[in-house]
Amino acid sequence: MSNKTSNQMWGGRFAAGPDAIMEAINASIGFDKRLAAQDIAGSRAHAAMLAAQGIITDSDAEAIREGLLTILSEIEAGTFEYSTALEDIHMNVEARLKDLIGEAAGRLHTARSRNDQVATDFKLWVRDQFDAAIAGLQALQSALLAQAEAGADMVMPGFTHLQTAQPVTWGHHMLAYVEMFARDASRMRDARARMNECPLGAAALAGTSFPIDRQATAAALGFDRPAANSLDAVSDRDFALEFLSASAIAAMHLSRFAEELVIWSSAQFRFVTLSDRFSTGSSIMPQKKNPDAAELIRAKVGRITGSLVGLLTVMKGLPLAYSKDMQEDKEQVFDAADSLMLALAAMTGMVGDMVPNKEALERAASSGFSTATDLADWLVRSLNMPFREAHHVTGALVKMAEDQGCDLPDLTLAQMQSVAKGINSDVYGVLGVYNSTKSRSSYGGTAPSQVRAQIARWKEALA
Ligand code: ARG
């Protein structure tokens, strides 16, 4: 007989209910209510399979199905009453089912445990997040492609060490991020394919003596196949870790781009104007327009990476099979998923709105002796100079220009010839930034011709 104050699911073995602190540390309903729809989908598939296998009657299965649909609509309508005493989403749903349909509710848990149930629910949830993240990454890529196309031959300084290195094109810079976000989406696709095995039917850890049909439940829930080892099925959280690691890498990419936008939108750079829609003002300094969205995107990588490290640490050292430690998996993943989706949406909005400042970009591209490498290459090509000597000669010319406070194209031919007498006036053709970018037409290079070819490739791939 179950004691009045003890748990209605396992009260038979208990004389008293839990201490209030026990209830507080034990309950997960505060957060795992986010798995409600997945829990109900899993239970529907399980009940239908139990009936098909003759383990429960068709009329019980029908009552369970209708009861679960009622519960789903209550949850969607916000009228479902969650109870902390009932610990988690699984027991909340089952207890409500009992209110609604009576006895038959007690048959749903045949050949099942909360261990395979939660693993299934969580996998279904994470699988949706992979799909949402891939869609979010593609939307961002499309926004970047539009920027790349509009500025395929716009010049800007390319940096190494954040020092002016060589002129590049705006389109080329945008496409660098298209590549990064493509790898992120590809990582998510790989992980999604790997995780798509159904834990349901693994039961507590060892499988079940009932004649269940795991192929049927796996197929009903959109899994490719049932997970092959019941111990592994209930204790595997690799899918969550892979989601977190792929998300952390994507967030790192977002953070790098966000940092560039912060720099580029500053008064010192003025490379881009961010829209009012993604900026904020200052409560004291009237002139300020702050790139808050970019800064927050830059920061999100911290909590997402934190979630990854958090869950790796939870899982480390856990013996097979299920341990309650694993209940600590969800909040990490929920928070990381929310953060990633928000960061992707904000970045997509900012990229769509931002306006590159062509004049400032060109001015910056032309300063800092950015075409010095072009000059050295010209000396190699036209005067047959060894590259090392050309590097030395160019260095001397840069020094001369620096001393005179001018740029390389401002040096007279006589001045150039005083350093290397073979130099002729053709050299001026390679000192301009447009010719410089145009000349770098090697595969994957910054030349507008290459950029346009890559844009065409990406447009087809994303279509
Ligand atoms: N709320 C639990 C979790 O999220 C469900 C599984 C409980 N299993 C158990 N054997 N106590 O992990």
Short mmCIF file of C-alpha atoms and ligand atoms in Angstrom, two decimals:
data_model
loop_
_atom_site.label_atom_id
_atom_site.label_comp_id
_atom_site.label_asym_id
_atom_site.label_seq_id
_atom_site.Cartn_x
_atom_site.Cartn_y
_atom_site.Cartn_z
CA MET A 1 0.00 0.00 0.00
CA SER A 2 1.40 3.36 -0.85
CA ASN A 3 1.81 5.78 2.00
CA LYS A 4 -0.17 9.01 1.62
CA THR A 5 2.83 11.30 1.81
CA SER A 6 5.24 9.14 -0.16
CA ASN A 7 5.61 9.27 -3.89
CA GLN A 8 2.68 7.91 -5.86
CA MET A 9 4.99 6.26 -8.42
CA TRP A 10 7.17 4.30 -6.01
CA GLY A 11 5.47 4.86 -2.66
CA GLY A 12 5.23 1.12 -2.09
CA ARG A 13 8.77 0.93 -0.82
CA PHE A 14 8.78 4.22 1.09
CA ALA A 15 7.37 5.07 4.51
CA ALA A 16 7.75 8.84 4.21
CA GLY A 17 7.92 11.55 1.59
CA PRO A 18 11.11 13.46 0.77
CA ASP A 19 12.59 16.26 2.83
CA ALA A 20 11.90 19.68 1.33
CA ILE A 21 15.59 20.06 0.47
CA MET A 22 15.56 16.66 -1.18
CA GLU A 23 12.60 17.72 -3.26
CA ALA A 24 14.38 20.92 -4.24
CA ILE A 25 17.60 19.24 -5.34
CA ASN A 26 15.80 16.35 -7.00
CA ALA A 27 13.13 18.08 -9.04
CA SER A 28 13.83 18.93 -12.66
CA ILE A 29 10.33 20.01 -13.66
CA GLY A 30 11.38 23.68 -13.41
CA PHE A 31 13.41 23.21 -16.58
CA ASP A 32 12.56 19.87 -18.18
CA LYS A 33 9.04 21.09 -18.86
CA ARG A 34 10.65 22.25 -22.10
CA LEU A 35 10.65 18.57 -23.12
CA ALA A 36 6.86 18.24 -22.79
CA ALA A 37 6.07 17.95 -26.49
CA GLN A 38 8.89 15.43 -27.00
CA ASP A 39 7.76 13.45 -23.95
CA ILE A 40 4.25 13.18 -25.28
CA ALA A 41 5.46 12.22 -28.76
CA GLY A 42 7.64 9.49 -27.24
CA SER A 43 4.77 8.17 -25.12
CA ARG A 44 2.41 8.11 -28.08
CA ALA A 45 4.87 6.09 -30.14
CA HIS A 46 5.46 3.74 -27.20
CA ALA A 47 1.75 3.16 -26.49
CA ALA A 48 0.95 2.53 -30.15
CA MET A 49 3.78 0.00 -30.33
CA LEU A 50 2.63 -1.73 -27.10
CA ALA A 51 -0.84 -2.18 -28.62
CA ALA A 52 0.48 -3.34 -31.98
CA GLN A 53 2.53 -5.97 -30.15
CA GLY A 54 -0.47 -7.10 -28.09
CA ILE A 55 1.20 -5.96 -24.84
CA ILE A 56 -1.69 -3.62 -24.00
CA THR A 57 -5.20 -3.59 -25.47
CA ASP A 58 -6.21 -1.35 -28.33
CA SER A 59 -8.80 0.35 -26.14
CA ASP A 60 -6.19 1.19 -23.47
CA ALA A 61 -3.88 2.49 -26.18
CA GLU A 62 -6.66 4.65 -27.58
CA ALA A 63 -7.47 6.05 -24.13
CA ILE A 64 -3.77 6.80 -23.61
CA ARG A 65 -3.51 8.48 -27.01
CA GLU A 66 -6.50 10.72 -26.37
CA GLY A 67 -5.34 11.53 -22.86
CA LEU A 68 -1.89 12.50 -24.12
CA LEU A 69 -3.41 14.75 -26.77
CA THR A 70 -5.51 16.45 -24.11
CA ILE A 71 -2.40 16.99 -21.99
CA LEU A 72 -0.54 18.44 -24.97
CA SER A 73 -3.33 20.93 -25.57
CA GLU A 74 -3.37 21.85 -21.88
CA ILE A 75 0.37 22.48 -22.00
CA GLU A 76 0.06 24.54 -25.17
CA ALA A 77 -2.80 26.53 -23.66
CA GLY A 78 -0.76 27.14 -20.50
CA THR A 79 -3.38 25.53 -18.26
CA PHE A 80 -1.33 22.47 -17.29
CA GLU A 81 -0.42 22.51 -13.59
CA TYR A 82 3.15 21.42 -13.03
CA SER A 83 3.97 19.88 -9.67
CA THR A 84 7.41 19.88 -8.07
CA ALA A 85 6.39 16.91 -5.94
CA LEU A 86 6.08 14.97 -9.19
CA GLU A 87 9.74 15.72 -9.89
CA ASP A 88 9.98 15.83 -13.64
CA ILE A 89 8.08 16.16 -16.89
CA HIS A 90 7.71 12.40 -17.27
CA MET A 91 5.90 11.91 -13.97
CA ASN A 92 3.91 15.11 -14.33
CA VAL A 93 2.52 13.89 -17.64
CA GLU A 94 1.84 10.38 -16.36
CA ALA A 95 0.08 11.62 -13.22
CA ARG A 96 -2.15 13.90 -15.27
CA LEU A 97 -2.89 11.02 -17.62
CA LYS A 98 -4.10 9.04 -14.62
CA ASP A 99 -6.43 11.92 -13.63
CA LEU A 100 -7.81 11.94 -17.15
CA ILE A 101 -8.14 8.25 -18.06
CA GLY A 102 -7.71 6.32 -14.81
CA GLU A 103 -6.31 2.76 -14.68
CA ALA A 104 -5.13 2.58 -18.29
CA ALA A 105 -2.54 5.29 -17.60
CA GLY A 106 -0.67 2.84 -15.43
CA ARG A 107 -0.05 0.60 -18.45
CA LEU A 108 1.88 3.21 -20.43
CA HIS A 109 5.07 2.65 -18.50
CA THR A 110 5.16 -1.08 -19.39
CA ALA A 111 8.53 -2.03 -20.93
CA ARG A 112 9.87 1.46 -20.38
CA SER A 113 11.86 3.41 -17.79
CA ARG A 114 12.39 7.09 -17.28
CA ASN A 115 15.97 6.38 -18.30
CA ASP A 116 15.20 5.49 -21.90
CA GLN A 117 12.31 7.97 -21.82
CA VAL A 118 14.45 10.99 -20.93
CA ALA A 119 17.21 9.99 -23.34
CA THR A 120 14.62 9.80 -26.13
CA ASP A 121 12.93 13.08 -25.21
CA PHE A 122 16.22 14.91 -24.98
CA LYS A 123 17.48 13.51 -28.28
CA LEU A 124 14.29 14.64 -30.00
CA TRP A 125 14.76 18.12 -28.54
CA VAL A 126 18.43 18.38 -29.47
CA ARG A 127 17.70 17.09 -32.97
CA ASP A 128 15.29 20.00 -33.49
CA GLN A 129 17.98 22.37 -32.28
CA PHE A 130 20.46 21.02 -34.82
CA ASP A 131 17.88 21.72 -37.53
CA ALA A 132 17.17 25.20 -36.22
CA ALA A 133 20.86 26.05 -35.92
CA ILE A 134 21.56 24.84 -39.46
CA ALA A 135 18.70 27.01 -40.75
CA GLY A 136 20.01 29.98 -38.74
CA LEU A 137 23.52 29.52 -40.10
CA GLN A 138 22.19 29.40 -43.65
CA ALA A 139 20.20 32.59 -43.17
CA LEU A 140 23.36 34.29 -41.97
CA GLN A 141 25.31 32.96 -44.94
CA SER A 142 22.69 34.40 -47.29
CA ALA A 143 22.98 37.81 -45.63
CA LEU A 144 26.78 37.64 -45.96
CA LEU A 145 26.50 36.63 -49.61
CA ALA A 146 24.35 39.67 -50.35
CA GLN A 147 27.02 41.88 -48.75
CA ALA A 148 29.73 40.08 -50.72
CA GLU A 149 27.91 40.57 -53.98
CA ALA A 150 27.30 44.27 -53.41
CA GLY A 151 30.96 44.81 -52.53
CA ALA A 152 32.72 42.23 -54.71
CA ASP A 153 35.31 44.77 -55.87
CA MET A 154 35.18 47.27 -53.02
CA VAL A 155 38.68 47.51 -51.53
CA MET A 156 39.55 47.44 -47.85
CA PRO A 157 42.72 46.82 -45.92
CA GLY A 158 43.50 43.19 -45.19
CA PHE A 159 45.20 42.79 -41.83
CA THR A 160 47.61 40.46 -40.15
CA HIS A 161 48.34 41.20 -36.47
CA LEU A 162 45.67 43.90 -36.99
CA GLN A 163 48.36 45.79 -38.91
CA THR A 164 47.68 46.75 -42.53
CA ALA A 165 48.98 43.90 -44.68
CA GLN A 166 47.60 43.92 -48.25
CA PRO A 167 44.49 45.32 -49.85
CA VAL A 168 41.61 42.86 -50.07
CA THR A 169 38.05 43.11 -51.29
CA TRP A 170 35.02 43.51 -49.07
CA GLY A 171 33.40 40.59 -50.87
CA HIS A 172 36.38 38.39 -50.07
CA HIS A 173 36.22 39.30 -46.39
CA MET A 174 32.48 38.50 -46.25
CA LEU A 175 33.07 35.18 -47.99
CA ALA A 176 35.61 34.18 -45.35
CA TYR A 177 32.72 34.08 -42.87
CA VAL A 178 30.50 32.24 -45.33
CA GLU A 179 33.13 29.48 -45.30
CA MET A 180 33.28 29.40 -41.49
CA PHE A 181 29.52 29.20 -41.04
CA ALA A 182 29.37 26.51 -43.73
CA ARG A 183 31.74 24.37 -41.68
CA ASP A 184 29.58 24.99 -38.62
CA ALA A 185 26.47 23.82 -40.46
CA SER A 186 28.37 20.83 -41.80
CA ARG A 187 29.51 19.88 -38.29
CA MET A 188 25.90 20.09 -37.11
CA ARG A 189 24.72 17.91 -40.00
CA ASP A 190 27.38 15.29 -39.22
CA ALA A 191 26.43 15.22 -35.55
CA ARG A 192 22.72 15.08 -36.32
CA ALA A 193 23.22 12.05 -38.56
CA ARG A 194 25.32 10.32 -35.88
CA MET A 195 22.86 10.94 -33.04
CA ASN A 196 19.76 9.72 -34.88
CA GLU A 197 19.42 6.37 -33.10
CA CYS A 198 16.49 5.76 -30.77
CA PRO A 199 17.10 4.89 -27.08
CA LEU A 200 13.44 4.00 -26.43
CA GLY A 201 13.06 0.36 -25.42
CA ALA A 202 16.43 0.20 -23.69
CA ALA A 203 14.24 0.47 -20.56
CA ALA A 204 16.13 1.05 -17.31
CA LEU A 205 19.42 -0.27 -18.65
CA ALA A 206 19.13 -3.90 -19.73
CA GLY A 207 16.26 -3.99 -22.20
CA THR A 208 12.95 -5.70 -21.41
CA SER A 209 11.33 -9.11 -21.35
CA PHE A 210 8.25 -7.79 -23.17
CA PRO A 211 8.11 -8.47 -26.93
CA ILE A 212 8.54 -4.81 -27.93
CA ASP A 213 9.25 -3.58 -31.46
CA ARG A 214 12.07 -1.09 -31.27
CA GLN A 215 12.20 -0.65 -35.05
CA ALA A 216 8.61 0.60 -34.93
CA THR A 217 9.13 3.21 -32.20
CA ALA A 218 12.38 4.36 -33.80
CA ALA A 219 10.64 4.84 -37.16
CA ALA A 220 7.61 6.55 -35.60
CA LEU A 221 9.88 9.12 -33.96
CA GLY A 222 11.93 9.79 -37.09
CA PHE A 223 15.05 7.96 -35.94
CA ASP A 224 17.12 6.01 -38.45
CA ARG A 225 17.33 2.93 -36.21
CA PRO A 226 17.16 1.85 -32.58
CA ALA A 227 20.34 2.28 -30.53
CA ALA A 228 22.06 -1.11 -30.50
CA ASN A 229 23.19 -1.37 -26.87
CA SER A 230 20.74 -0.69 -24.06
CA LEU A 231 23.45 0.29 -21.55
CA ASP A 232 24.89 2.80 -23.97
CA ALA A 233 21.45 4.01 -25.07
CA VAL A 234 20.45 5.24 -21.60
CA SER A 235 23.82 6.66 -20.62
CA ASP A 236 24.91 8.34 -23.85
CA ARG A 237 24.91 12.13 -23.90
CA ASP A 238 27.37 12.50 -26.79
CA PHE A 239 24.63 14.07 -28.89
CA ALA A 240 24.30 16.90 -26.36
CA LEU A 241 28.07 17.31 -26.15
CA GLU A 242 28.39 17.39 -29.93
CA PHE A 243 25.64 19.99 -30.12
CA LEU A 244 27.49 22.06 -27.51
CA SER A 245 30.88 21.71 -29.17
CA ALA A 246 29.56 22.55 -32.63
CA SER A 247 27.69 25.47 -31.06
CA ALA A 248 30.78 26.66 -29.22
CA ILE A 249 32.78 26.70 -32.45
CA ALA A 250 29.99 28.55 -34.27
CA ALA A 251 29.77 31.01 -31.37
CA MET A 252 33.53 31.53 -31.57
CA HIS A 253 33.16 32.42 -35.26
CA LEU A 254 30.32 34.79 -34.42
CA SER A 255 32.48 36.32 -31.72
CA ARG A 256 35.35 36.99 -34.12
CA PHE A 257 33.05 38.66 -36.60
CA ALA A 258 31.35 40.63 -33.83
CA GLU A 259 34.75 41.90 -32.72
CA GLU A 260 35.46 43.13 -36.25
CA LEU A 261 32.13 44.93 -36.33
CA VAL A 262 32.91 46.61 -33.01
CA ILE A 263 36.24 47.81 -34.41
CA TRP A 264 34.89 48.72 -37.82
CA SER A 265 32.01 50.78 -36.45
CA SER A 266 34.26 52.87 -34.18
CA ALA A 267 34.90 56.54 -34.97
CA GLN A 268 38.57 55.68 -35.53
CA PHE A 269 37.78 53.17 -38.29
CA ARG A 270 34.37 54.11 -39.71
CA PHE A 271 34.48 51.09 -42.03
CA VAL A 272 30.79 50.34 -41.52
CA THR A 273 27.66 52.00 -40.29
CA LEU A 274 25.50 49.71 -38.19
CA SER A 275 21.77 50.34 -38.28
CA ASP A 276 19.92 52.02 -35.45
CA ARG A 277 17.92 48.83 -35.14
CA PHE A 278 20.96 46.99 -33.80
CA SER A 279 22.61 49.77 -31.82
CA THR A 280 21.91 51.57 -28.58
CA GLY A 281 22.56 55.06 -27.22
CA SER A 282 24.17 56.22 -24.01
CA SER A 283 22.16 57.61 -21.13
CA ILE A 284 24.79 60.30 -20.55
CA MET A 285 26.74 60.88 -23.78
CA PRO A 286 24.36 62.14 -26.47
CA GLN A 287 26.77 61.50 -29.35
CA LYS A 288 27.10 57.78 -28.65
CA LYS A 289 25.84 54.98 -30.83
CA ASN A 290 27.04 51.72 -29.35
CA PRO A 291 27.35 48.36 -31.10
CA ASP A 292 25.71 46.49 -28.20
CA ALA A 293 24.35 43.66 -30.33
CA ALA A 294 27.85 42.93 -31.63
CA GLU A 295 29.29 43.07 -28.14
CA LEU A 296 26.67 40.67 -26.77
CA ILE A 297 27.23 38.27 -29.66
CA ARG A 298 30.95 38.52 -28.94
CA ALA A 299 30.22 37.48 -25.35
CA LYS A 300 27.79 34.60 -25.98
CA VAL A 301 30.67 32.27 -26.77
CA GLY A 302 31.54 32.46 -23.06
CA ARG A 303 28.36 30.86 -21.81
CA ILE A 304 28.14 28.38 -24.68
CA THR A 305 31.71 27.18 -24.12
CA GLY A 306 30.91 27.17 -20.39
CA SER A 307 28.00 24.82 -21.06
CA LEU A 308 30.26 22.51 -23.04
CA VAL A 309 32.84 22.37 -20.27
CA GLY A 310 30.04 22.03 -17.71
CA LEU A 311 28.47 19.00 -19.34
CA LEU A 312 31.82 17.35 -20.13
CA THR A 313 32.59 17.66 -16.45
CA VAL A 314 29.21 16.23 -15.43
CA MET A 315 29.69 13.20 -17.69
CA LYS A 316 33.32 12.57 -16.84
CA GLY A 317 33.79 9.53 -14.61
CA LEU A 318 30.13 8.40 -14.59
CA PRO A 319 29.92 4.62 -14.40
CA LEU A 320 27.42 2.83 -16.66
CA ALA A 321 24.54 3.16 -16.96
CA TYR A 322 22.24 6.02 -15.85
CA SER A 323 23.17 8.22 -12.89
CA LYS A 324 21.11 11.12 -11.62
CA ASP A 325 24.06 13.38 -12.43
CA MET A 326 22.77 13.23 -15.98
CA GLN A 327 19.73 15.29 -15.05
CA GLU A 328 22.22 18.19 -15.00
CA ASP A 329 22.59 17.89 -18.78
CA LYS A 330 19.53 19.87 -19.75
CA GLU A 331 19.96 23.42 -18.49
CA GLN A 332 23.40 23.62 -20.07
CA VAL A 333 22.03 22.65 -23.45
CA PHE A 334 18.88 24.77 -23.18
CA ASP A 335 20.91 27.86 -22.35
CA ALA A 336 23.48 27.22 -25.07
CA ALA A 337 20.80 26.62 -27.70
CA ASP A 338 18.90 29.78 -26.74
CA SER A 339 22.12 31.80 -26.79
CA LEU A 340 23.22 30.47 -30.16
CA MET A 341 19.86 31.03 -31.85
CA LEU A 342 19.66 34.57 -30.52
CA ALA A 343 23.23 35.36 -31.55
CA LEU A 344 22.65 33.98 -35.05
CA ALA A 345 19.45 35.97 -35.49
CA ALA A 346 21.05 39.18 -34.20
CA MET A 347 24.10 38.76 -36.44
CA THR A 348 21.90 38.07 -39.47
CA GLY A 349 19.96 41.24 -38.77
CA MET A 350 23.09 43.33 -38.32
CA VAL A 351 24.73 42.00 -41.47
CA GLY A 352 21.58 42.65 -43.47
CA ASP A 353 21.43 46.25 -42.30
CA MET A 354 25.07 47.28 -42.17
CA VAL A 355 26.44 49.69 -44.77
CA PRO A 356 30.12 49.54 -45.71
CA ASN A 357 31.75 52.96 -46.05
CA LYS A 358 33.41 52.68 -49.47
CA GLU A 359 35.52 55.84 -49.16
CA ALA A 360 36.85 55.07 -45.69
CA LEU A 361 37.64 51.50 -46.71
CA GLU A 362 39.49 52.64 -49.82
CA ARG A 363 41.42 55.31 -47.91
CA ALA A 364 42.46 52.80 -45.28
CA ALA A 365 43.34 50.23 -47.94
CA SER A 366 45.65 52.72 -49.63
CA SER A 367 47.51 53.70 -46.50
CA GLY A 368 50.09 51.79 -44.51
CA PHE A 369 52.15 50.88 -47.60
CA SER A 370 49.64 48.13 -48.31
CA THR A 371 50.95 47.54 -51.85
CA ALA A 372 54.56 46.99 -50.79
CA THR A 373 54.25 43.28 -51.64
CA ASP A 374 52.96 44.21 -55.10
CA LEU A 375 56.06 46.37 -55.58
CA ALA A 376 58.37 43.54 -54.50
CA ASP A 377 56.55 41.10 -56.81
CA TRP A 378 56.93 43.62 -59.67
CA LEU A 379 60.69 43.81 -59.07
CA VAL A 380 60.86 40.01 -59.28
CA ARG A 381 58.72 39.79 -62.39
CA SER A 382 60.02 42.81 -64.35
CA LEU A 383 63.65 43.05 -63.24
CA ASN A 384 64.20 39.34 -62.57
CA MET A 385 65.37 40.21 -59.05
CA PRO A 386 65.54 37.37 -56.49
CA PHE A 387 62.57 37.81 -54.11
CA ARG A 388 64.79 38.33 -51.07
CA GLU A 389 66.58 41.24 -52.78
CA ALA A 390 63.25 42.67 -53.97
CA HIS A 391 62.00 42.51 -50.38
CA HIS A 392 65.09 44.47 -49.26
CA VAL A 393 64.74 47.12 -52.01
CA THR A 394 61.04 47.56 -51.25
CA GLY A 395 61.82 47.94 -47.56
CA ALA A 396 64.23 50.76 -48.41
CA LEU A 397 61.56 52.48 -50.54
CA VAL A 398 58.99 52.15 -47.73
CA LYS A 399 61.49 53.70 -45.34
CA MET A 400 62.07 56.57 -47.80
CA ALA A 401 58.32 57.22 -48.15
CA GLU A 402 57.84 57.01 -44.40
CA ASP A 403 60.63 59.57 -43.83
CA GLN A 404 58.96 61.90 -46.32
CA GLY A 405 55.51 61.35 -44.86
CA CYS A 406 54.10 60.11 -48.17
CA ASP A 407 52.81 56.83 -49.65
CA LEU A 408 54.64 54.60 -52.13
CA PRO A 409 52.92 55.96 -55.30
CA ASP A 410 54.01 59.49 -54.26
CA LEU A 411 57.73 58.70 -54.67
CA THR A 412 59.21 60.06 -57.92
CA LEU A 413 60.80 57.72 -60.43
CA ALA A 414 64.19 59.32 -59.70
CA GLN A 415 63.78 58.60 -56.02
CA MET A 416 62.91 54.98 -56.78
CA GLN A 417 65.84 54.61 -59.18
CA SER A 418 68.18 55.89 -56.46
CA VAL A 419 67.41 52.64 -54.64
CA ALA A 420 67.25 50.27 -57.64
CA LYS A 421 68.29 51.77 -60.95
CA GLY A 422 66.34 49.34 -63.17
CA ILE A 423 62.94 50.59 -61.96
CA ASN A 424 60.82 52.20 -64.70
CA SER A 425 57.48 54.00 -64.77
CA ASP A 426 55.52 50.74 -65.27
CA VAL A 427 55.91 50.25 -61.54
CA TYR A 428 53.17 52.78 -60.81
CA GLY A 429 50.65 50.39 -62.36
CA VAL A 430 50.99 47.97 -59.46
CA LEU A 431 50.95 50.50 -56.64
CA GLY A 432 47.22 51.23 -56.76
CA VAL A 433 44.91 49.20 -54.52
CA TYR A 434 42.43 48.26 -57.26
CA ASN A 435 45.12 46.80 -59.49
CA SER A 436 46.58 45.11 -56.46
CA THR A 437 43.36 43.24 -55.62
CA LYS A 438 42.64 42.52 -59.27
CA SER A 439 46.04 40.87 -59.65
CA ARG A 440 45.48 38.37 -56.81
CA SER A 441 43.41 36.06 -58.96
CA SER A 442 44.87 32.77 -57.78
CA TYR A 443 42.18 30.27 -56.71
CA GLY A 444 40.57 31.50 -53.49
CA GLY A 445 42.35 34.86 -53.78
CA THR A 446 40.93 38.31 -53.22
CA ALA A 447 40.48 39.35 -56.89
CA PRO A 448 36.92 40.37 -57.76
CA SER A 449 36.91 37.68 -60.45
CA GLN A 450 37.61 35.02 -57.82
CA VAL A 451 35.10 36.54 -55.41
CA ARG A 452 32.38 36.45 -58.06
CA ALA A 453 33.15 32.83 -58.86
CA GLN A 454 32.86 31.91 -55.18
CA ILE A 455 29.61 33.85 -54.80
CA ALA A 456 28.14 31.92 -57.73
CA ARG A 457 29.24 28.63 -56.17
CA TRP A 458 27.71 29.52 -52.80
CA LYS A 459 24.47 30.74 -54.29
CA GLU A 460 24.01 27.41 -55.96
CA ALA A 461 24.98 25.49 -52.83
CA LEU A 462 22.55 27.43 -50.64
CA ALA A 463 19.65 27.34 -53.09
N1 ARG B 1 14.46 13.67 -14.50
C1 ARG B 1 15.37 12.61 -14.80
C2 ARG B 1 16.51 13.13 -15.68
O1 ARG B 1 16.36 14.14 -16.25
C3 ARG B 1 14.67 11.50 -15.49
C4 ARG B 1 15.33 10.17 -15.35
C5 ARG B 1 15.21 9.69 -13.96
N2 ARG B 1 15.68 8.36 -13.83
C6 ARG B 1 15.91 7.79 -12.65
N3 ARG B 1 16.35 6.58 -12.65
N4 ARG B 1 15.76 8.46 -11.52
O2 ARG B 1 17.56 12.54 -15.79
#
